Structure formats: C-alpha cells, structure tokens
JSON list of C-alpha atoms in Angstrom, two decimals:
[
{"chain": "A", "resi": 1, "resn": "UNK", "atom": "CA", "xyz": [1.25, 7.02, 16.78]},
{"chain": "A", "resi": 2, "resn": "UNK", "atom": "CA", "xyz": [-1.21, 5.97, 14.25]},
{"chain": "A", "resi": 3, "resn": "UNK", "atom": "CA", "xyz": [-2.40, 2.02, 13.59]},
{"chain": "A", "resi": 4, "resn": "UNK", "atom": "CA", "xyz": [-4.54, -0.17, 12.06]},
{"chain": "A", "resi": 5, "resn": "UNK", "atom": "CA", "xyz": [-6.98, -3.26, 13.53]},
{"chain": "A", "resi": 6, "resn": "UNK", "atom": "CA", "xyz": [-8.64, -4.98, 10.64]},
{"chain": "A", "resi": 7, "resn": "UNK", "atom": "CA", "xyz": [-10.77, -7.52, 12.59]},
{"chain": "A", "resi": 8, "resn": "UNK", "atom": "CA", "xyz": [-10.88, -10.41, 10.93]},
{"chain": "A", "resi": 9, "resn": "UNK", "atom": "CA", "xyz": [-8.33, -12.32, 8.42]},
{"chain": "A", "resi": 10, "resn": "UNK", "atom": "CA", "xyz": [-10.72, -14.01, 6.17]},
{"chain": "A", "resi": 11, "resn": "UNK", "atom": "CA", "xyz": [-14.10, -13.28, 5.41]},
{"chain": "A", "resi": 12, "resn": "UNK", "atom": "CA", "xyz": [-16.35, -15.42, 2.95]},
{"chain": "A", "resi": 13, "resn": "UNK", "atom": "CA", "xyz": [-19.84, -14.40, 1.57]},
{"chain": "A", "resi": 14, "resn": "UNK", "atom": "CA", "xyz": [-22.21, -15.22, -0.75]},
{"chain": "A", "resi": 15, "resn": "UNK", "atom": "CA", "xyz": [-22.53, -14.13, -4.12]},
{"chain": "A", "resi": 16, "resn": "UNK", "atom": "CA", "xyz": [-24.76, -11.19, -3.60]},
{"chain": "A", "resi": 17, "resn": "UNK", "atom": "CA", "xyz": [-24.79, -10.84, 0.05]},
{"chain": "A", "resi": 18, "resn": "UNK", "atom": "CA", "xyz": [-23.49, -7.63, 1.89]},
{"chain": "A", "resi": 19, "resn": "UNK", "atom": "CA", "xyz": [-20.05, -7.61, 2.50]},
{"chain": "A", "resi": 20, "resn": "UNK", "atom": "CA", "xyz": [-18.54, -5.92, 5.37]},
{"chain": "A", "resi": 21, "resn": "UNK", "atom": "CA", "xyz": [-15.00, -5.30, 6.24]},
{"chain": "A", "resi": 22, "resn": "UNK", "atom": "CA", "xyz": [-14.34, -4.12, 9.84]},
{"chain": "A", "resi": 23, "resn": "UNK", "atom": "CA", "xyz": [-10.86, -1.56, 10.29]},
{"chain": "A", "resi": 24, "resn": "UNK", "atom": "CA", "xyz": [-10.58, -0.11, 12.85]},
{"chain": "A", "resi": 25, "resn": "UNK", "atom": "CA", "xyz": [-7.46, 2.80, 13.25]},
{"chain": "A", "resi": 26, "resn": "UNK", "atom": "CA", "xyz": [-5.42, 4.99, 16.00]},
{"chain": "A", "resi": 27, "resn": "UNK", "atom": "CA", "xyz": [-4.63, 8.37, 15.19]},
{"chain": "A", "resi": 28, "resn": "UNK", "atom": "CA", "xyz": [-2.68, 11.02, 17.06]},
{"chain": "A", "resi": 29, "resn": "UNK", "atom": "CA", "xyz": [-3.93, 13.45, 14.45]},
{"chain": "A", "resi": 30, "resn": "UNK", "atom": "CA", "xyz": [-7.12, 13.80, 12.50]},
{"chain": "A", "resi": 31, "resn": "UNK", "atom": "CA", "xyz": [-6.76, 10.93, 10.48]},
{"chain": "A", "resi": 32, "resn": "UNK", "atom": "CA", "xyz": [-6.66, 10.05, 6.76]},
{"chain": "A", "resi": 33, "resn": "UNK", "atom": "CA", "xyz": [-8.03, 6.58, 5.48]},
{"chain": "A", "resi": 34, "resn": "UNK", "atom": "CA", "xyz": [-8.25, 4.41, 2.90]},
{"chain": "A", "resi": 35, "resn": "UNK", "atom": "CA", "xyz": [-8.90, 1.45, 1.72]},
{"chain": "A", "resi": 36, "resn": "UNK", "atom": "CA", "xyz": [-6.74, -0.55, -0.88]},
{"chain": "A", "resi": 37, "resn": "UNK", "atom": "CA", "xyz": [-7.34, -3.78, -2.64]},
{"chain": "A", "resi": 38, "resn": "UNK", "atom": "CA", "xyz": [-5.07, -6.13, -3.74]},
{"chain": "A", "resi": 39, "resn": "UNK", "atom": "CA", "xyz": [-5.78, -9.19, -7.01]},
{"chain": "A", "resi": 40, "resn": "UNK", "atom": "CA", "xyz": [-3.46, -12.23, -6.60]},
{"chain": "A", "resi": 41, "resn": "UNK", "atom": "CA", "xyz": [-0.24, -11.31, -8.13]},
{"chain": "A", "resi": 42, "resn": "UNK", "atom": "CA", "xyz": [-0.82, -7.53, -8.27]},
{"chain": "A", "resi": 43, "resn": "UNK", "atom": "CA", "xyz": [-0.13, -4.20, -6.67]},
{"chain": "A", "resi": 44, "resn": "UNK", "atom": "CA", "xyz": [-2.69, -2.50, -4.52]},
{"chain": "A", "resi": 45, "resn": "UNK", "atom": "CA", "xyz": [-5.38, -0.58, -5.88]},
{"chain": "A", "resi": 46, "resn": "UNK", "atom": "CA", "xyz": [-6.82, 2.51, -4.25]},
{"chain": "A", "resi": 47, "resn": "UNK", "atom": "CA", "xyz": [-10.84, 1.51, -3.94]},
{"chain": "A", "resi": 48, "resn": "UNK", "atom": "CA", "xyz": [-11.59, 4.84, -1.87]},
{"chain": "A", "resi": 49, "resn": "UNK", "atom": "CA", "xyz": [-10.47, 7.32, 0.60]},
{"chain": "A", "resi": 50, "resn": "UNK", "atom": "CA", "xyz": [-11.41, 9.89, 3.28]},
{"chain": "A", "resi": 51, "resn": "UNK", "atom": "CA", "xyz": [-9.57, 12.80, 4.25]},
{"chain": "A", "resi": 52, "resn": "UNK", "atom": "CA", "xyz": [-12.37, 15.50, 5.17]},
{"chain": "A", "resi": 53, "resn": "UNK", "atom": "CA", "xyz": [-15.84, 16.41, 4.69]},
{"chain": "A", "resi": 54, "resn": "UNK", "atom": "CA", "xyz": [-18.70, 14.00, 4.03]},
{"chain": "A", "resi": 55, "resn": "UNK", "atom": "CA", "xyz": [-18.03, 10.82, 6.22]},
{"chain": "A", "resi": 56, "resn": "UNK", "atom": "CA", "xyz": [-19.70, 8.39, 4.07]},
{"chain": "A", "resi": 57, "resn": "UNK", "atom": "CA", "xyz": [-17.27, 8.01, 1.60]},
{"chain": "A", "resi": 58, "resn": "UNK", "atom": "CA", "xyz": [-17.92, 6.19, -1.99]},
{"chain": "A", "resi": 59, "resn": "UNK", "atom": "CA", "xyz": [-15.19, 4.17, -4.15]},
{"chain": "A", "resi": 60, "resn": "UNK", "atom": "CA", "xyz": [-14.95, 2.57, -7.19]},
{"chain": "A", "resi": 61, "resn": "UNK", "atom": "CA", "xyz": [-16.61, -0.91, -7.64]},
{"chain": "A", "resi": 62, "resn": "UNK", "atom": "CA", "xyz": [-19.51, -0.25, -5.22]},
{"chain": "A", "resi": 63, "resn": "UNK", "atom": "CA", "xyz": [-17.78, 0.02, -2.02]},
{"chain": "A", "resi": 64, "resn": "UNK", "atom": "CA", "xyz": [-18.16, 2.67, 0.15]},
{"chain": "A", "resi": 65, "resn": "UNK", "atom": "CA", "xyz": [-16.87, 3.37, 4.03]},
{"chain": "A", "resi": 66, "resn": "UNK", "atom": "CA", "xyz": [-18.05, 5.18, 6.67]},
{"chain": "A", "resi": 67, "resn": "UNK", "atom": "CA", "xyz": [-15.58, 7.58, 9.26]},
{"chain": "A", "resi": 68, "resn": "UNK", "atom": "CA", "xyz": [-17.11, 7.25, 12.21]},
{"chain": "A", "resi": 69, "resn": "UNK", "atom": "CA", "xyz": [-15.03, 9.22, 14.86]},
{"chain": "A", "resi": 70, "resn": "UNK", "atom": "CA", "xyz": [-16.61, 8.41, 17.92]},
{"chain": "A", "resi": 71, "resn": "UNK", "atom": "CA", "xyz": [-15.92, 4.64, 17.34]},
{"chain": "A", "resi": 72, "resn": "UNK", "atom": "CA", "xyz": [-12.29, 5.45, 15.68]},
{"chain": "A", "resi": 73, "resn": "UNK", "atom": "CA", "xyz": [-13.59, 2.95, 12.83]},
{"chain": "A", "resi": 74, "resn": "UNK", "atom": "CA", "xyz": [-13.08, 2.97, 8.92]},
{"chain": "A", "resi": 75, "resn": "UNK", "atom": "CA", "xyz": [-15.58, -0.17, 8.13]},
{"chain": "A", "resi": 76, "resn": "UNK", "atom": "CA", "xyz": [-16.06, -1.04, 4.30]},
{"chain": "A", "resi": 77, "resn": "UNK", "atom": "CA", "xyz": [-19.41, -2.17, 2.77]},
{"chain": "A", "resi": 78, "resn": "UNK", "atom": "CA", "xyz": [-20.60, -3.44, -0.70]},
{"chain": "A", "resi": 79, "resn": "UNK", "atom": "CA", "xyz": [-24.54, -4.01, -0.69]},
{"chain": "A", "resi": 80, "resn": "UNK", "atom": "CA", "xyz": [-24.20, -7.28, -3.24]},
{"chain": "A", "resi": 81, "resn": "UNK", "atom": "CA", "xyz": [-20.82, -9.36, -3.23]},
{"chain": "A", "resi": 82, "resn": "UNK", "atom": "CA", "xyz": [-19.54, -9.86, -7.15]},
{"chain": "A", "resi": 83, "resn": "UNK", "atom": "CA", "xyz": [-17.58, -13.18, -7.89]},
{"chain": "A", "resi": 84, "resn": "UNK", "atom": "CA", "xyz": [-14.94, -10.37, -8.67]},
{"chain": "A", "resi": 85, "resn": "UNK", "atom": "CA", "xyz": [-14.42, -9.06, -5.43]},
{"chain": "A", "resi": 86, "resn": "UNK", "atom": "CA", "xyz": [-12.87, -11.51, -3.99]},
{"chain": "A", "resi": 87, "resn": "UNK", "atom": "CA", "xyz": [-9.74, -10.56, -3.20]},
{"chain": "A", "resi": 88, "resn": "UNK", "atom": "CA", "xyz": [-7.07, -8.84, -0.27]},
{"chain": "A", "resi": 89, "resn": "UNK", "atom": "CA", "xyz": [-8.46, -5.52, 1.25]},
{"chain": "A", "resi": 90, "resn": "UNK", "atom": "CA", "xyz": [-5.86, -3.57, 3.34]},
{"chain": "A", "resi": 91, "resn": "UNK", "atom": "CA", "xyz": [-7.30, -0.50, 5.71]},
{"chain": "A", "resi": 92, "resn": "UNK", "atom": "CA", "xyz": [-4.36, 2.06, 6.17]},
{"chain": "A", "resi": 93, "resn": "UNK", "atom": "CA", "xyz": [-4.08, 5.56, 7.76]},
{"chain": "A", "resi": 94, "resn": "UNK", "atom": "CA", "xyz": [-1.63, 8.58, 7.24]},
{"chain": "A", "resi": 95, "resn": "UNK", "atom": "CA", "xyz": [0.51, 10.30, 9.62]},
{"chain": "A", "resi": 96, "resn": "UNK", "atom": "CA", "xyz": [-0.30, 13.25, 6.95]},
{"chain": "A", "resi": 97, "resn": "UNK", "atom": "CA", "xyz": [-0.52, 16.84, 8.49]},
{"chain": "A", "resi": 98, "resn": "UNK", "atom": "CA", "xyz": [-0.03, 19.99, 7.76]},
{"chain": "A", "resi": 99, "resn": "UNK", "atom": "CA", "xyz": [3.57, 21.38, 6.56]},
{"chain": "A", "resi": 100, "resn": "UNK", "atom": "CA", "xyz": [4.47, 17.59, 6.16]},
{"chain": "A", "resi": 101, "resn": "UNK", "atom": "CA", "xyz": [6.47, 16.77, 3.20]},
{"chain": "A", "resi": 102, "resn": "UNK", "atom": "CA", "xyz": [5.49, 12.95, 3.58]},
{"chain": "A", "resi": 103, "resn": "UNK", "atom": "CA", "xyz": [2.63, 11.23, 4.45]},
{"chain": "A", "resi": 104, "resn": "UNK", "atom": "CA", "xyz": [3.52, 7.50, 5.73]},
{"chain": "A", "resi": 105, "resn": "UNK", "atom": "CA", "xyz": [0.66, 4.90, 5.52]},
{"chain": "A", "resi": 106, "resn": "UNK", "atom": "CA", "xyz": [0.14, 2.29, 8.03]},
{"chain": "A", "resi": 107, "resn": "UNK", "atom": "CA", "xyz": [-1.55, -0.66, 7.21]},
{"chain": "A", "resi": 108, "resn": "UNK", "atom": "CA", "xyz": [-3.50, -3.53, 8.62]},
{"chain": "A", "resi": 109, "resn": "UNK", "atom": "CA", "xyz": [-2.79, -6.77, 8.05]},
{"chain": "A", "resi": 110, "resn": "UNK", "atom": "CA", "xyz": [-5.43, -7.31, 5.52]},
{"chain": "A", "resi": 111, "resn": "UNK", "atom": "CA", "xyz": [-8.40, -9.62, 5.37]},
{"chain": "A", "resi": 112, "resn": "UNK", "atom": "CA", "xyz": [-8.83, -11.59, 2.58]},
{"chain": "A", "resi": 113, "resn": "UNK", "atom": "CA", "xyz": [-12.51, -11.93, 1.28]},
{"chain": "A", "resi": 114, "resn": "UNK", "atom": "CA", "xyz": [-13.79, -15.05, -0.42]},
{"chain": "A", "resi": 115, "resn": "UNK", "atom": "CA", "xyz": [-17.23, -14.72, -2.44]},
{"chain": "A", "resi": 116, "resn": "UNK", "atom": "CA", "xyz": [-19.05, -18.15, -2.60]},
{"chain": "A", "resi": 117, "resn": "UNK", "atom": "CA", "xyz": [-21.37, -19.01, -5.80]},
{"chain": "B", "resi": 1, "resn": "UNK", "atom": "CA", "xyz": [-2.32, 10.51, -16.15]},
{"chain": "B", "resi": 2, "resn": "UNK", "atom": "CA", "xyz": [0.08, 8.85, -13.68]},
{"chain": "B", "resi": 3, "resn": "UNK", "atom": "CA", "xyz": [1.26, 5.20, -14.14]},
{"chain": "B", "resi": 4, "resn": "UNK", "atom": "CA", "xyz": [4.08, 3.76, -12.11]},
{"chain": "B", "resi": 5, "resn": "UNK", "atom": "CA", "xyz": [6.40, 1.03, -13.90]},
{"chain": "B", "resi": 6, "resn": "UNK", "atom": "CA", "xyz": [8.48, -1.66, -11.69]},
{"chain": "B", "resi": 7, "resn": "UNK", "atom": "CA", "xyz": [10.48, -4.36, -13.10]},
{"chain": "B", "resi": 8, "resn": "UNK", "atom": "CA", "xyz": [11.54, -7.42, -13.68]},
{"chain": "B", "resi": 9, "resn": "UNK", "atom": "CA", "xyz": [8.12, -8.65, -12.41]},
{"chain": "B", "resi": 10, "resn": "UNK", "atom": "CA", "xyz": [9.52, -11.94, -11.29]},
{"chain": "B", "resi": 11, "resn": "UNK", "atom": "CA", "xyz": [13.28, -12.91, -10.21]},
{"chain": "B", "resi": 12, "resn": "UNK", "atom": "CA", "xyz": [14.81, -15.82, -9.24]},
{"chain": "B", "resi": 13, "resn": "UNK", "atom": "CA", "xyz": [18.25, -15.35, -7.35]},
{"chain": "B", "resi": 14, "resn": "UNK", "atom": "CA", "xyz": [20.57, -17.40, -5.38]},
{"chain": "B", "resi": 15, "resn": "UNK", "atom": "CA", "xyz": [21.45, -16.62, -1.94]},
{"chain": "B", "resi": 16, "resn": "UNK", "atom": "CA", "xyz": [24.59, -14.31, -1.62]},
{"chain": "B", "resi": 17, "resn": "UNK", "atom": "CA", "xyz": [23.70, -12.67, -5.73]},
{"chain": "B", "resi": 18, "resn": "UNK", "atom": "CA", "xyz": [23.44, -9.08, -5.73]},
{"chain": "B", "resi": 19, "resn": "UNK", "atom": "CA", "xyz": [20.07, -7.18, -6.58]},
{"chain": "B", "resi": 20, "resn": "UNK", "atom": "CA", "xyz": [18.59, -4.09, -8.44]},
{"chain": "B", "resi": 21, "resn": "UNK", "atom": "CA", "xyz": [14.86, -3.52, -8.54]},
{"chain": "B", "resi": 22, "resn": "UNK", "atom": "CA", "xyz": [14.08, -0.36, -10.64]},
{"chain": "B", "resi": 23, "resn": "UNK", "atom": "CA", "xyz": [10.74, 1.74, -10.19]},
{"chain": "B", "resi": 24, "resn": "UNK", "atom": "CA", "xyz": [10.24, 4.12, -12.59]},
{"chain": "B", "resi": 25, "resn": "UNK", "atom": "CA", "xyz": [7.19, 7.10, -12.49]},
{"chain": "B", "resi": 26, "resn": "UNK", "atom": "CA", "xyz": [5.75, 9.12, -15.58]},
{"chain": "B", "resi": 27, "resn": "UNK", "atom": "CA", "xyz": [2.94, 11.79, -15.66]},
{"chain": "B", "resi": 28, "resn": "UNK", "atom": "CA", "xyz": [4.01, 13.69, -12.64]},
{"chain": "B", "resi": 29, "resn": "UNK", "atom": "CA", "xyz": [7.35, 15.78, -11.31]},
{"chain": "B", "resi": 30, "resn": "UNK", "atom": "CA", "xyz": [9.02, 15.52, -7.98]},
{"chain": "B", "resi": 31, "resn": "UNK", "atom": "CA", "xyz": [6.89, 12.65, -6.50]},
{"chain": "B", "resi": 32, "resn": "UNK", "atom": "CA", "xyz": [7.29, 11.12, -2.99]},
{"chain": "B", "resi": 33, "resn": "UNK", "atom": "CA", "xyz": [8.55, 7.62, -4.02]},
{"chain": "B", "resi": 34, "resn": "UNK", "atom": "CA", "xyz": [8.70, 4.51, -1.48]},
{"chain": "B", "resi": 35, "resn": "UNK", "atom": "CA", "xyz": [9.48, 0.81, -1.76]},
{"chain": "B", "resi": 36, "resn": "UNK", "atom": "CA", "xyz": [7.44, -1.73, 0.42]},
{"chain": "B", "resi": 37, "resn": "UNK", "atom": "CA", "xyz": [7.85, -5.13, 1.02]},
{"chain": "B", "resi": 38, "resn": "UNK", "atom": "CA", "xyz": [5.26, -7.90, 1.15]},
{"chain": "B", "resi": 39, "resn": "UNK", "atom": "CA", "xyz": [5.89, -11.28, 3.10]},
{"chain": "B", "resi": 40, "resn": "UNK", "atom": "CA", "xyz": [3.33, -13.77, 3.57]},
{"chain": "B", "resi": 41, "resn": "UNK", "atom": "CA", "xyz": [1.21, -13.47, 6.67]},
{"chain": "B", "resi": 42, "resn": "UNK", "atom": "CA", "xyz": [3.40, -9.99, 7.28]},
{"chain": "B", "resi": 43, "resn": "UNK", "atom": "CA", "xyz": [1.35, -7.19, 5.64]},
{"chain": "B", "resi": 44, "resn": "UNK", "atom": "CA", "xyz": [3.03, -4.20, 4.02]},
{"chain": "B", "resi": 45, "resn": "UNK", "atom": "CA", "xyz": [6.65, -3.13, 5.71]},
{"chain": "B", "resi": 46, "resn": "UNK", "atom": "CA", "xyz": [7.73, 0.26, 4.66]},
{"chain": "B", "resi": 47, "resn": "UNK", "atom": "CA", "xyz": [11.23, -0.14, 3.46]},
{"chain": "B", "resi": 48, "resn": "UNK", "atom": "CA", "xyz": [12.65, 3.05, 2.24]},
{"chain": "B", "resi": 49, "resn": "UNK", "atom": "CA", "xyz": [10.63, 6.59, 1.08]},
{"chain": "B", "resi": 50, "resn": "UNK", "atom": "CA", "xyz": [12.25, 9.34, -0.97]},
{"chain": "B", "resi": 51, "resn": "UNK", "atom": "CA", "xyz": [11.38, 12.90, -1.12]},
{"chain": "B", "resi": 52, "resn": "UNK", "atom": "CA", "xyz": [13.54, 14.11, -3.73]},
{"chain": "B", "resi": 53, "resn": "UNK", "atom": "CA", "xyz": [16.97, 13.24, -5.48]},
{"chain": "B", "resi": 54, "resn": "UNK", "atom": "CA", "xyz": [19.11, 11.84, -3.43]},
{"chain": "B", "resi": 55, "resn": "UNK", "atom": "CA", "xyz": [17.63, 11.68, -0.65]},
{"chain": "B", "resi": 56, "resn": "UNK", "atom": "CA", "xyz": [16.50, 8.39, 0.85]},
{"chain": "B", "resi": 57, "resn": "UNK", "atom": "CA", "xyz": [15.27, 7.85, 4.53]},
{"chain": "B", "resi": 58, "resn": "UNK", "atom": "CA", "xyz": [15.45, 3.73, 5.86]},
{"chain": "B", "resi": 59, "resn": "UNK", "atom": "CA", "xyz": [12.68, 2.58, 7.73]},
{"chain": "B", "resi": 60, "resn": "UNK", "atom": "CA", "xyz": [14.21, -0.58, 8.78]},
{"chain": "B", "resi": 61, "resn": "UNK", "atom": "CA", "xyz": [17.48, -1.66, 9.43]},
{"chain": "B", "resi": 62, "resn": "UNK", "atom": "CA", "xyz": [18.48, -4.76, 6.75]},
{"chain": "B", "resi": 63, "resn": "UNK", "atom": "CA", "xyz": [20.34, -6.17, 3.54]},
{"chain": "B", "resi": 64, "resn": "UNK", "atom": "CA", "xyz": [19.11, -3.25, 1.73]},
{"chain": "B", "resi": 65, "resn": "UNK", "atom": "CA", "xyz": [19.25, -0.24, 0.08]},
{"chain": "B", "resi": 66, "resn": "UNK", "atom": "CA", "xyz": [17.87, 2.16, -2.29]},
{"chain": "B", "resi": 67, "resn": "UNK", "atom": "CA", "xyz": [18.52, 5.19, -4.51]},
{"chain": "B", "resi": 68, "resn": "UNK", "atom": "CA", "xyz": [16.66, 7.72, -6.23]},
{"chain": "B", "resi": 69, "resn": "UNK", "atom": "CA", "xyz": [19.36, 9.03, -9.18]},
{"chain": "B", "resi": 70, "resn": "UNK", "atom": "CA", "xyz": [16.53, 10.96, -11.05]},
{"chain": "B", "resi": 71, "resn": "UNK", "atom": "CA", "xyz": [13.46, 12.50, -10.59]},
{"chain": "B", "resi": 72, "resn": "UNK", "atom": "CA", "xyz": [10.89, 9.30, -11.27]},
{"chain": "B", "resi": 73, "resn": "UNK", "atom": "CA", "xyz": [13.07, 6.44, -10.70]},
{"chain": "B", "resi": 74, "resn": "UNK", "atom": "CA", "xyz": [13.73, 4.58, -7.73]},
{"chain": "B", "resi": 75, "resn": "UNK", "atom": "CA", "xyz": [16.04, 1.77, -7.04]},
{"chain": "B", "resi": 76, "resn": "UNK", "atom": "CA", "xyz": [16.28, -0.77, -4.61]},
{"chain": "B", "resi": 77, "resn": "UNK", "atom": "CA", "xyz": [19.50, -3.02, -3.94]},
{"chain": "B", "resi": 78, "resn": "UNK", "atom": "CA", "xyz": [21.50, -5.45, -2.04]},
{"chain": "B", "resi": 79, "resn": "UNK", "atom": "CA", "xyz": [25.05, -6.19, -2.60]},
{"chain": "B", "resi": 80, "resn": "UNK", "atom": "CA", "xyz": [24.63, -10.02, -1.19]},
{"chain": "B", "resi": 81, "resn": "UNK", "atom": "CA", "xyz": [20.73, -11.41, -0.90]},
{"chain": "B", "resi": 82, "resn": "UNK", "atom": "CA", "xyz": [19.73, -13.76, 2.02]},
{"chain": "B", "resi": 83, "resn": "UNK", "atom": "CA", "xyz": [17.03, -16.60, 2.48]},
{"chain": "B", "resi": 84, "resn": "UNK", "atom": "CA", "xyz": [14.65, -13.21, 3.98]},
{"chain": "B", "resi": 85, "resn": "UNK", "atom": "CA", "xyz": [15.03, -11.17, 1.40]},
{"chain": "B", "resi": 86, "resn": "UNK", "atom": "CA", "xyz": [12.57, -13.47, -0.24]},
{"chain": "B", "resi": 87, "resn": "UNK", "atom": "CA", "xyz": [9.08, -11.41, -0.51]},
{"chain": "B", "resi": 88, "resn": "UNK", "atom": "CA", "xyz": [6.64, -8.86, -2.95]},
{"chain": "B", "resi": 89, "resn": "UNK", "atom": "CA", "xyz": [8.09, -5.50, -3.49]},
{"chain": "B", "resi": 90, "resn": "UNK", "atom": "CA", "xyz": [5.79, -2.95, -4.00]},
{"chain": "B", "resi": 91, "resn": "UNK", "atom": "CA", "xyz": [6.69, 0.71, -5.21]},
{"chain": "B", "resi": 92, "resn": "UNK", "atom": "CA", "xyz": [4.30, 3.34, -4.73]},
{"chain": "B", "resi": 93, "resn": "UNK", "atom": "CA", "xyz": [4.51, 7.31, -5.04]},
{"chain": "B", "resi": 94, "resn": "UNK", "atom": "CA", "xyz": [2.75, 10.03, -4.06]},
{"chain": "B", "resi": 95, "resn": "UNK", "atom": "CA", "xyz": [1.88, 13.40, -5.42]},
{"chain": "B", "resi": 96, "resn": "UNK", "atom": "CA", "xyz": [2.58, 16.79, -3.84]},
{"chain": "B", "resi": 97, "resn": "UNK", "atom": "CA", "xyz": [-0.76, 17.75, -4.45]},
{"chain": "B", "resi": 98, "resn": "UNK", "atom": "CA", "xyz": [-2.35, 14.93, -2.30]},
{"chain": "B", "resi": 99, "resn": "UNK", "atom": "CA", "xyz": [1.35, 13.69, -0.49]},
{"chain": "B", "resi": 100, "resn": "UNK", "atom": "CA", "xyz": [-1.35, 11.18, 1.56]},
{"chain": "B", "resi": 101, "resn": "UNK", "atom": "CA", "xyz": [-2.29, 9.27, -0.81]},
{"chain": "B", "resi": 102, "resn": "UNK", "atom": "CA", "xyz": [-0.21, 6.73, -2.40]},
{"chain": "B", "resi": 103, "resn": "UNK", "atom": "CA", "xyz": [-0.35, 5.03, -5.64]},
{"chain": "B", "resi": 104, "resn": "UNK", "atom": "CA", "xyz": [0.94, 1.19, -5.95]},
{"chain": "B", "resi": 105, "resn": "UNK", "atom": "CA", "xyz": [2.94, -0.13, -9.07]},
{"chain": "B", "resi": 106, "resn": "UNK", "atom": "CA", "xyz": [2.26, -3.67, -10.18]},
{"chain": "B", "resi": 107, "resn": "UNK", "atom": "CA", "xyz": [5.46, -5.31, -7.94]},
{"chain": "B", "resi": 108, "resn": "UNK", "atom": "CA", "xyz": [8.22, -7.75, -8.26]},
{"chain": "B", "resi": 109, "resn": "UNK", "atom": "CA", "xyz": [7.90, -11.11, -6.98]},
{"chain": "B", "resi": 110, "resn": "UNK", "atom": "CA", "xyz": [11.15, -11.84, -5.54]},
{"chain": "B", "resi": 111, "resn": "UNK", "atom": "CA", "xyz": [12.23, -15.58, -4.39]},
{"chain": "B", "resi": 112, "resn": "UNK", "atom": "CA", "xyz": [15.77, -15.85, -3.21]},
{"chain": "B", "resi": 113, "resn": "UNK", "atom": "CA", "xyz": [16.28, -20.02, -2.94]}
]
C-alpha cells in the first residue's frame, strides 16, 4: 500500500532563507513522486517529479527534491524563499506499475508554507 | 498543449438541490480523468477516476456520482446535496503516455448552506 507523511503542517521562513519541506512516502513498488503546489483558490500545480534515473530531481520555480531510498523520503528544497512561494505543497506517490492502465496518487496532507518579509 | 477546463468555479446550493459539475479536457485523446475533493483540514480524497467512456470506478461510497459521456468530459453529480457535500472539487487527468502523472484543473468551490 503506498502513503504519504509530510512532517509538518505549517512551515514559515524568511524571505530568502532555505526552505525545506519534509515528505516522507510508503511504497509497495518502486515508487513515483511528486510534488504539487497549490495558490489560494486554485488547482494544484505540478512543481516537479521523479520517476527514474537521476535522484536529485529539479522543478520549476527553484525547487528541487531529492529520492533518497534508503530513508524512503521525497524532501523539497528552495535555496532562497520568494514572497511568492508561499503557498500549500502536497507530496504524493503513485501506485503506477507496469501494464497498469491507472496510476492513483496518494497524497499527504499538505504543509502550508508562510514566507516572512 | 493540454489545458483542463472545470466549471462553474463557484456554486452556491441549498441542501437537498441537485448538482452537475462538468470537467472538460482539450489537447489530448483518451485521457485518464478523475474528480477529487478538497475539505478543509482533509487533504485530497479521490472520488471517482475514469479510464475511458463509460466507465467510471467509485472510490468512496457517498451522495455522488459521475459520468464520462465523451472522450474529454467528465461529470460529477448528486441527485439531492447534503451539509458534506460542501468542499473544493478538483479534476485532474492523466495522459497515456505518462498515466502517473496527473494534471489539476482550476476547481469548483462548492458550499452547500
């Protein structure tokens, strides 16, 4: 069964400070990841997502997250918070594998980041 | 490119009204379509998904329902809305290329008073 941990329900930061999201998943097959983002009011926005190769994985805005097997975590980083970041992040993984018609997506319950001036 | 369309964007209803949400997909064929709903300190609960025409799997047991009568459009329902029902829907697809990874439409704020 697959799940997501996303440690943390609120996190606030500076305005340039590093900003790091902690997700942490369950998989009962190699697992697929991503990261969404979600503006008041609005859908969710794919920021990035890993599915094989490279495990340091770069998205749009200047996130990036690192697959780190060993520790079963999916943690997103930004070097320099924006005002415009702030916003809902959601961690999710996919029951995808191969022959499946449908991947399902299972999401944490989201941790909404604050950016302080 | 893909865009996903979901409308109204905001609805008002009284309890007991009836309810169509349509989500509507253009730029790609035969997409994996699925509704999600969004409650307040709930996260995202996976409501219905689609695979093709007419054919519509239920995650969870409720007031609703959905339909897929063409290719890109999905439609979700209730004959008689309760209090509950009350929430963000989100509509989202996926391509058969990538079927993991799933694109979000802009939602429909739902409040059911």
């Amino acid at each position: 069964a697959q799940s997501v941990t996303q440690l943390g329900s609120h996190v606030s930061v500076s305005e340039g400070a590093l900003v790091l999201l902690r997700c942490n998943y369950s998989s009962s097959v190699p697992p697929y990841l991503f990261w969404y983002v979600q503006y008041p009011n609005q859908g969710l926005q794919l920021l990035l997502k890993y599915t094989t190769g490279a495990t340091l994985v770069k998205g749009i805005n200047g996130f990036e997250a690192e697959f780190k097997k060993s520790e079963t975590s999916f943690h997103l980083t930004k070097p320099s918070a924006h005002m415009s970041d702030a916003a809902e992040y959601f961690c999710a993984v996919s029951d995808q594998h191969r022959g499946s018609t449908l991947g399902r997506l299972y999401f944490g319950r989201g941790t909404q980041l604050t950016v302080w001036p | 490119s893909q865009t996903i369309h979901q409308w109204p964007a905001t609805l008002v209803q009284p309890v007991g009204s009836p309810l169509s949400l349509e989500c509507t997909v253009e730029g790609t064929s035969n997409p994996n379509l699925y509704w999600y709903r969004q409650a307040a300190g709930r996260g995202l609960q996976l409501l219905f998904y689609s695979v093709g025409i007419g054919q519509i799997s239920s995650e969870v047991p409720q007031n609703l329902s959905a339909s897929r009568p063409q290719d890109r459009q999905f439609i979700l329902s209730s004959k008689k809305l309760l209090l509950s029902d009350s929430g963000f829907y989100l509509c989202a697809w996926s391509g058969r290329a990538q079927k993991e990874t799933q694109y979000f439409g802009p939602g429909t704020r739902l409040l059911v008073l």
